[in-house]
Structure formats: structure tokens, C-alpha cells
Coordinates of C-alpha atoms and ligand atoms in Angstrom, one line a residue:
M1 CA 113.9 80.8 112.5
R2 CA 112.1 83.4 114.4
E3 CA 110.3 82.4 117.5
K4 CA 107.3 84.4 117.2
F5 CA 104.7 84.7 114.2
L6 CA 105.0 88.2 112.2
V7 CA 101.6 89.1 112.0
F8 CA 101.0 90.5 108.4
G9 CA 100.1 94.3 108.9
S10 CA 100.0 94.5 112.3
P11 CA 100.2 98.4 113.2
R12 CA 102.7 100.5 115.4
I13 CA 100.9 101.5 118.4
T14 CA 102.7 103.6 121.2
E15 CA 102.1 105.3 124.4
D16 CA 100.6 108.5 123.0
E17 CA 97.9 106.5 121.4
I18 CA 97.1 104.6 124.5
E19 CA 97.1 107.8 126.4
E20 CA 94.6 109.5 124.1
V21 CA 92.1 106.6 124.0
V22 CA 92.2 106.5 128.0
S23 CA 91.7 110.1 128.0
C24 CA 88.7 110.0 125.7
L25 CA 87.6 107.1 127.5
R26 CA 87.8 109.4 130.7
S27 CA 86.4 112.6 129.1
G28 CA 82.8 110.9 129.3
W29 CA 82.6 111.5 125.6
I30 CA 83.5 108.6 123.3
G31 CA 80.9 108.8 120.6
T32 CA 81.1 111.3 117.7
G33 CA 82.3 114.6 119.1
P34 CA 85.1 116.8 119.4
R35 CA 88.0 114.3 118.5
V36 CA 86.2 113.4 115.4
A37 CA 85.9 117.0 114.2
E38 CA 89.5 117.6 115.1
F39 CA 90.5 114.6 112.9
E40 CA 88.4 115.5 110.1
R41 CA 90.4 119.2 110.4
R42 CA 93.6 117.8 110.6
F43 CA 93.2 114.9 107.9
A44 CA 91.9 117.7 105.4
A45 CA 95.0 120.2 106.2
Y46 CA 97.1 117.3 105.5
K47 CA 95.6 116.6 102.2
D48 CA 95.0 120.4 101.2
A49 CA 91.3 119.6 101.1
E50 CA 88.2 121.7 101.8
H51 CA 85.8 119.4 103.3
A52 CA 86.6 115.9 105.3
V53 CA 83.6 113.7 106.7
A54 CA 84.9 110.9 108.9
V55 CA 83.0 107.5 108.9
N56 CA 83.2 104.2 110.4
S57 CA 85.0 102.4 107.1
C58 CA 86.1 103.2 103.7
T59 CA 83.2 100.9 102.4
A60 CA 81.0 103.2 104.1
A61 CA 82.7 106.0 102.6
L62 CA 82.6 104.6 99.2
H63 CA 78.9 103.8 99.7
L64 CA 78.0 107.4 100.6
S65 CA 80.1 109.1 97.9
I66 CA 78.5 107.0 95.1
L67 CA 74.8 107.8 96.6
A68 CA 75.8 111.3 96.8
A69 CA 76.9 111.3 93.4
G70 CA 73.6 110.6 92.4
I71 CA 74.4 107.1 91.1
G72 CA 71.6 104.7 91.2
P73 CA 70.0 101.8 89.2
G74 CA 71.0 101.8 85.5
D75 CA 73.9 103.6 86.1
E76 CA 77.3 102.1 85.4
V77 CA 80.5 102.9 87.3
I78 CA 83.8 101.5 85.9
T79 CA 86.5 100.1 88.1
T80 CA 89.5 97.9 88.3
P81 CA 89.3 93.9 88.9
L82 CA 92.4 94.3 91.2
T83 CA 91.0 95.6 94.3
F84 CA 89.4 94.7 97.7
C85 CA 85.7 93.3 96.9
A86 CA 84.3 96.5 98.9
S87 CA 85.2 98.6 96.0
V88 CA 82.5 97.0 93.9
N89 CA 80.3 96.1 96.6
A90 CA 79.8 99.9 97.4
I91 CA 78.5 100.4 93.8
I92 CA 76.3 97.3 94.2
H93 CA 74.5 98.7 97.3
A94 CA 74.1 102.1 95.7
G95 CA 72.1 100.4 93.2
G96 CA 74.7 100.9 90.5
T97 CA 76.1 98.5 88.1
P98 CA 80.1 97.8 88.3
V99 CA 81.7 97.7 85.1
L100 CA 85.5 96.5 85.0
A101 CA 88.6 97.8 83.0
D102 CA 91.7 95.6 83.1
V103 CA 94.8 97.1 84.8
D104 CA 98.1 97.9 83.2
P105 CA 100.3 95.0 84.3
R106 CA 103.1 97.1 85.1
S107 CA 101.6 99.8 87.5
M108 CA 98.7 97.4 88.5
N109 CA 96.4 100.3 88.3
I110 CA 93.5 100.9 86.1
D111 CA 94.4 101.5 82.4
P112 CA 93.0 104.6 81.1
K113 CA 93.0 103.1 77.7
S114 CA 91.0 100.0 79.0
V115 CA 88.8 102.4 80.7
K116 CA 87.8 104.5 77.4
T117 CA 86.7 101.2 75.6
K118 CA 84.1 100.8 78.7
I119 CA 82.3 103.9 78.6
T120 CA 78.7 104.0 77.5
S121 CA 75.5 106.2 77.6
R122 CA 74.9 104.7 81.1
T123 CA 78.3 105.3 82.4
K124 CA 78.2 108.1 85.7
A125 CA 81.5 107.4 87.3
I126 CA 85.1 106.3 87.1
L127 CA 86.2 104.5 90.7
P128 CA 90.0 104.2 90.2
V129 CA 91.8 102.5 93.2
H130 CA 95.5 104.1 94.0
F131 CA 96.7 100.4 94.3
A132 CA 99.6 99.5 96.9
G133 CA 99.8 102.9 97.3
R134 CA 101.1 104.0 93.6
A135 CA 99.2 106.6 92.2
C136 CA 96.8 105.8 89.3
D137 CA 97.5 107.9 85.9
M138 CA 95.3 110.6 86.8
D139 CA 95.7 112.7 83.8
P140 CA 94.3 110.8 81.0
L141 CA 91.3 109.5 83.5
C142 CA 90.4 113.0 84.5
A143 CA 90.5 113.9 80.8
L144 CA 87.9 111.0 80.1
A145 CA 85.8 112.2 83.3
D146 CA 85.6 115.8 81.7
E147 CA 84.9 114.7 78.3
H148 CA 82.1 112.4 79.2
G149 CA 80.8 114.3 82.2
L150 CA 81.4 111.7 84.7
T151 CA 82.1 111.9 88.6
I152 CA 85.7 110.7 89.6
I153 CA 85.3 108.7 93.0
E154 CA 88.8 107.8 94.2
D155 CA 89.5 104.5 96.5
C156 CA 92.3 105.9 98.5
A157 CA 92.4 103.2 101.0
H158 CA 96.1 102.2 100.1
A159 CA 96.8 106.1 99.3
I160 CA 96.9 108.3 102.3
E161 CA 100.2 109.7 101.2
T162 CA 99.9 109.2 97.3
E163 CA 100.6 112.1 95.2
Y164 CA 100.3 112.9 91.5
H165 CA 102.0 115.5 89.7
G166 CA 102.2 117.7 92.7
R167 CA 98.5 116.8 93.7
K168 CA 97.3 114.7 96.6
A169 CA 95.4 111.6 96.1
G170 CA 91.6 111.9 97.0
C171 CA 91.4 115.5 95.4
F172 CA 91.2 114.8 92.0
G173 CA 87.4 114.4 91.7
D174 CA 84.7 114.9 93.7
F175 CA 85.1 112.3 96.3
G176 CA 88.3 110.7 97.9
C177 CA 87.8 107.7 100.2
F178 CA 90.3 106.7 102.8
S179 CA 90.5 103.7 105.2
F180 CA 91.7 103.6 108.6
Y181 CA 91.3 99.8 108.9
V182 CA 94.1 98.0 111.2
T183 CA 96.4 97.3 108.4
K184 CA 96.3 100.3 106.8
N185 CA 99.0 103.3 107.0
V186 CA 96.8 105.1 109.4
I187 CA 94.8 103.5 111.7
T188 CA 91.6 104.0 113.8
G189 CA 90.7 100.3 114.2
E190 CA 87.7 100.6 112.1
G191 CA 87.4 103.6 110.2
G192 CA 87.2 105.6 106.8
L193 CA 86.9 109.2 105.4
I194 CA 85.7 111.2 102.7
L195 CA 87.2 114.3 101.3
A196 CA 84.6 115.9 99.2
R197 CA 85.5 119.0 96.9
K198 CA 81.8 120.5 97.0
P199 CA 80.2 122.0 100.3
E200 CA 76.8 120.5 99.4
H201 CA 78.5 117.1 99.0
A202 CA 80.0 117.4 102.4
A203 CA 76.6 118.4 103.9
R204 CA 74.9 115.4 102.3
L205 CA 77.5 113.1 103.4
K206 CA 77.0 114.1 106.9
V207 CA 73.4 113.4 106.8
L208 CA 73.6 110.0 105.1
A209 CA 76.2 109.1 107.5
L210 CA 74.0 109.6 110.7
H211 CA 70.5 108.2 109.9
G212 CA 69.3 110.9 107.4
M213 CA 69.2 113.3 110.3
S214 CA 69.4 117.1 109.9
S215 CA 73.0 118.1 110.7
D216 CA 72.0 119.6 114.1
A217 CA 71.7 116.0 115.2
W218 CA 75.4 115.6 115.5
N219 CA 75.4 118.2 118.2
R220 CA 72.3 117.0 119.9
F221 CA 73.6 115.9 123.1
G222 CA 76.2 118.9 123.4
D223 CA 76.1 121.7 125.9
S224 CA 74.6 124.1 123.7
G225 CA 70.9 123.4 124.4
Y226 CA 68.7 120.7 123.5
K227 CA 68.3 120.5 119.6
H228 CA 65.6 118.7 117.9
Y229 CA 66.4 116.7 114.6
L230 CA 64.4 116.1 111.5
V231 CA 65.0 113.1 109.5
T232 CA 65.3 114.2 105.6
E233 CA 66.2 110.9 104.1
A234 CA 66.5 107.2 105.3
G235 CA 70.3 107.3 106.1
F236 CA 72.7 105.0 107.5
K237 CA 74.5 104.6 110.7
Y238 CA 78.2 105.1 109.3
N239 CA 79.6 107.7 112.1
M240 CA 82.9 107.5 113.4
M241 CA 83.6 107.4 117.2
D242 CA 85.9 109.9 119.2
L243 CA 87.2 106.6 120.6
Q244 CA 88.5 106.1 116.9
A245 CA 89.4 109.3 116.3
S246 CA 91.8 109.3 119.4
L247 CA 93.8 106.6 117.7
G248 CA 93.7 108.6 114.5
L249 CA 94.9 111.9 115.8
R250 CA 98.1 110.3 117.3
Q251 CA 98.5 108.2 114.4
L252 CA 98.5 111.5 112.0
D253 CA 101.4 112.9 114.2
K254 CA 103.3 110.1 112.8
V255 CA 102.2 109.9 109.3
E256 CA 105.5 111.3 107.6
A257 CA 107.7 109.3 110.1
Y258 CA 105.9 106.1 109.5
W259 CA 106.1 106.8 105.4
R260 CA 109.9 107.1 106.0
R261 CA 110.0 103.8 107.7
R262 CA 108.1 102.1 105.2
E263 CA 110.0 103.4 102.4
A264 CA 113.4 102.5 103.9
I265 CA 111.8 98.8 104.3
W266 CA 110.8 99.1 100.5
A267 CA 114.2 100.1 99.6
R268 CA 115.9 97.2 101.5
Y269 CA 113.5 94.7 99.9
M270 CA 114.5 95.9 96.5
D271 CA 117.7 95.5 97.2
A272 CA 117.8 92.1 99.1
L273 CA 115.4 90.4 96.5
A274 CA 116.9 91.8 93.2
D275 CA 118.9 88.6 92.3
L276 CA 115.9 86.4 93.0
P277 CA 113.7 84.8 90.2
L278 CA 110.6 87.2 91.4
T279 CA 109.0 90.0 89.6
L280 CA 109.5 93.1 92.1
P281 CA 107.5 96.2 92.2
A282 CA 108.0 98.6 89.2
P283 CA 109.9 101.7 90.2
V284 CA 107.9 104.4 91.4
E285 CA 106.8 106.8 88.4
A286 CA 108.3 110.2 88.0
D287 CA 106.3 113.4 89.5
T288 CA 104.6 110.8 91.9
R289 CA 104.8 109.9 95.4
H290 CA 103.9 106.4 96.4
A291 CA 102.4 105.7 99.7
Y292 CA 104.3 102.2 100.4
H293 CA 101.2 100.4 101.5
L294 CA 101.8 97.1 100.0
Y295 CA 105.2 95.6 99.0
S296 CA 104.3 92.7 96.5
V297 CA 106.3 90.2 94.6
M298 CA 105.2 87.9 91.8
V299 CA 105.7 84.4 92.2
D300 CA 105.6 82.7 88.5
E301 CA 105.8 79.2 89.1
T302 CA 107.6 78.8 85.6
R303 CA 110.5 80.8 87.0
T304 CA 110.6 79.7 90.6
G305 CA 109.8 76.3 90.5
I306 CA 107.3 76.5 93.4
S307 CA 103.5 77.7 93.0
R308 CA 102.3 81.0 94.5
D309 CA 100.0 79.1 97.0
A310 CA 103.0 76.9 98.3
F311 CA 105.1 79.8 98.6
L312 CA 102.3 81.5 100.7
T313 CA 102.4 78.3 102.9
A314 CA 106.2 77.9 103.1
M315 CA 106.4 81.6 104.3
T316 CA 103.6 81.0 106.9
G317 CA 105.7 77.9 108.0
R318 CA 108.6 80.0 108.3
K319 CA 106.6 82.4 110.8
I320 CA 106.1 85.3 108.2
G321 CA 102.7 86.3 107.8
V322 CA 101.9 87.1 104.1
G323 CA 99.0 88.5 102.0
V324 CA 97.3 88.3 98.7
H325 CA 96.3 91.6 97.2
Y326 CA 94.0 90.3 95.5
L327 CA 92.6 87.7 93.6
S328 CA 91.1 89.4 90.8
L329 CA 87.4 90.1 91.4
P330 CA 86.2 88.2 88.5
E331 CA 87.5 85.0 90.5
H332 CA 84.8 85.2 92.9
P333 CA 81.4 83.2 92.5
Y334 CA 79.0 85.9 93.3
Y335 CA 80.3 88.2 90.6
Q336 CA 80.5 85.6 88.2
E337 CA 76.9 84.6 88.5
R338 CA 75.5 88.0 89.0
F339 CA 77.4 90.1 86.2
G340 CA 79.0 87.1 84.2
W341 CA 82.3 88.3 84.6
S342 CA 85.2 85.9 83.9
P343 CA 88.8 86.3 84.8
Q344 CA 90.3 85.5 81.3
D345 CA 88.3 89.0 80.1
Y346 CA 90.9 90.8 82.4
P347 CA 94.0 89.1 82.0
H348 CA 96.3 91.2 83.6
A349 CA 94.5 91.5 86.9
R350 CA 93.9 87.8 86.6
D351 CA 97.8 87.1 86.1
I352 CA 98.7 89.4 88.9
G353 CA 96.0 88.0 91.3
R354 CA 97.4 84.4 91.1
Q355 CA 101.1 85.3 91.2
T356 CA 101.1 87.8 93.9
V357 CA 102.2 87.8 97.6
S358 CA 102.3 90.8 99.9
L359 CA 105.2 90.7 102.0
P360 CA 105.1 92.7 105.5
L361 CA 105.3 96.2 105.2
S362 CA 104.5 98.3 108.5
A363 CA 106.4 101.0 110.3
K364 CA 106.2 98.2 113.3
L365 CA 108.8 96.3 111.7
T366 CA 112.3 96.2 113.3
D367 CA 115.3 95.5 111.0
E368 CA 115.5 92.2 112.4
D369 CA 111.7 91.4 111.3
V370 CA 112.8 92.7 107.9
D371 CA 115.8 90.4 107.7
D372 CA 113.6 87.6 109.2
V373 CA 111.4 88.1 105.8
I374 CA 114.3 88.2 103.4
T375 CA 115.7 85.2 104.8
A376 CA 112.4 83.2 104.6
V377 CA 111.8 84.4 101.1
R378 CA 115.3 83.2 100.0
G379 CA 114.9 80.0 101.9
V380 CA 111.8 79.0 100.3
L381 CA 113.1 79.8 96.8
A382 CA 116.3 77.9 97.3
K383 CA 114.4 74.8 98.6
S384 CA 112.0 74.7 95.6
Ligands
PLP401 C1 90.7 98.1 102.9 C2 90.0 98.3 101.6 C3 89.0 99.1 101.4 C4 87.8 98.7 102.7 O1 88.4 99.7 103.7 P1 87.5 99.3 105.0 O2 87.6 100.5 105.9 O3 87.8 98.2 105.6 O4 86.1 99.3 104.9 C5 88.2 99.4 100.2 N1 89.2 99.4 99.2 C6 90.4 99.1 99.2 C7 91.2 99.0 98.0 C8 91.1 98.4 100.5 O5 92.4 97.9 100.7

């Protein structure tokens, strides 16, 4: 067995990131400034997008996007039950009502057919999540949005490199929200970003992200003369720091190289686990690009002889960090009590949530790490 615990989702950090952070520290400007502006420009260029607003998390990005979309009390937003809680918490914090539509069991993404049945006169937006980095089926979702006049807010926390039919994830609707949390494909420690299609949305997002202060406030400590600011609405403290953008800038240099590394690890898992009684991820759909953020296997006790939770414990016992993405949202007491959600109403998300195990998938993994993961999975299943 390996000696050191393999931390799930640990990011690869190299000397250039360390140097950039140190240089930012030495520059005397660590708050929101030139590095954040450069990160926004570079990220927008990478995504072929017009406007990028960096914030301090994807949760903040989602919250502000929903507010900027004009969603509030009485409005419904349709999203997936198979996501991180932040996707629905953001809807709740904006005053809206989350409505769930079950996922397609193969893609694990929100099923447009199910979305269609959930649209009411109160529906204002669809919030798809490109789960694990696999593109949602955007053609039917965009058609539904067009037909019913709905805003699309994409949760791209897993989807930095994702593409669908030649277009990049985060550019299908008015808002695309990204995360640079430590386990994500590009990291800034904590961090997020919104791609906005309309300039007026981008401007409003900037104001909302910094206390509701007029846009000059972003430059008020600069060298171009003191600028007064005026508060135009009650905003939030959601701005990204240059210290964070330092990491992001050097990470963006390597986004494609790291994607290729994760693609190779993915292919190795596919090959090495194919003969086991596990359900492996479905093949990547034609004319799409998967971001390879999560590699998840389904542990069905009737086939494996071991429960999912026992599998998690056994993997950890073999010093391999694993994840669960995710227990479906209706499993959580808060949503059950507040919205009356129940897991059996979203059976595909429920079953995935109760069987799924995410194996380590990070550009930091060495070939030996990947071999250790494979050996551990095979060992755990052989013992059961
Ligand atoms: C990580 C994640 C978020 C939240 O991102 P933060 O940057 O940590 O706020 C939102 N949605 C999904 C699907 C995520 O995986």
C-alpha cells in the first residue's frame, strides 16, 4: 500500500504560481486591481466571450447572476437535483424558488424532457449544471428558453474546458458561472467568475459585487486621482483579489496541458476498470468536449457485493481520497422541510447519488498515483 494519503482533488501548483503570488505581495497591491483585470481579459478570451466579471466564488457568481437576471420572490428557477448545494442556495438567497427536474441517467445532466414538464407561468430561468464537465444538451434547453422567454444561467463550476456543438460552455445564455475553488480545473484558492453576454449585465454585476458602489469605486485607490463613489444599491462583498488572480493567471497558462493530462488519466481508468462490476462514465457525446473534472464510478451493491459507503471507507483505508458528487439535493433535511422535496421524486438523481464514487482526477497525479488508485479499486472489489 502507498505510504502517503492521496488527497482527493489536490491541485497542481508549480514555481511560476508561487513566483506570481510573491511578486503580487511585493507589488504592494494585493486587493482587486490589475491582476484581476488581466485574469478577466484572459478568461474571456479563452472562452470567446465579451464580458467577464471575476468574483470570490462560483456561489457569489450564481447569486449575482440570478439577481441581475431580475429574479426575485415568486419567481421559479429550474435546476438539477444532482449538483452542489450552492446551485440552489443561490436561487434561495436571491429570493427565488428552486424547482428540480430529474437528470438523464446516462449523462447525469438535467433532462430537457423533464425541464419541459416543470415550466409554469412563474418560471423565469433554467440553471443547467454541466455535471462532471460533460456538456448539458443545450439545443433543447435553449429551444425551451426561447419558447418560454426564460433566462439561461449556466453553472460551469465543472466546465471550464467544456464545449457543445462548437460553442463554449458559459456562453449559451445570459450568464455563465465558473468556480476556481481548490479542487476545480483552474484554481485561485477561492474564486469565481461570470461571463455575461450583455454589457449592461456586466456593469450591474460589477456594482453588485462591490457593495453596490458606482463603478469608479474599483479604481478609487489608483494613481489617476481620488475618485468619489456613490452607492446605488445594497450590494455585496464578492470581489476577487489580485492575490487570487495571481494563481489564476499562471493556472490559465496551463489549462490545456492539464486538460490533456486529465484526459489521459480518464482513458487509463476506462481501460483498467472495464472488466469490473462497476458502471463507468458514458462515452463523451459526439461534437462535444468533456472537461474531465470528475471521474465517477457507480457502486451498485447487488453487483459488487459491497455498499457504496463501505467502498468509500475501504478506499480511504487504502490511503486513496475519494469523493461523492453528489447525494441528490432532496436527501438533505433543509430542502425536504422547506420545499417538500423527496428523493423518490427524482429517482435517477437519487440512484446516482447513492451509488457514485469519484476517484482522484487531477493534473497533479503521477502515473504511480493513478496505478495506486486502480490497484485499490481492484483490491477493494476482490475482497468483497
Ligand atoms: C464547486 C461548485 C459550486 C460552488 O463553487 P464555489 O466557488 O466553491 O462557490 C457551485 N456549483 C457546482 C456544481 C460546484 O461544483
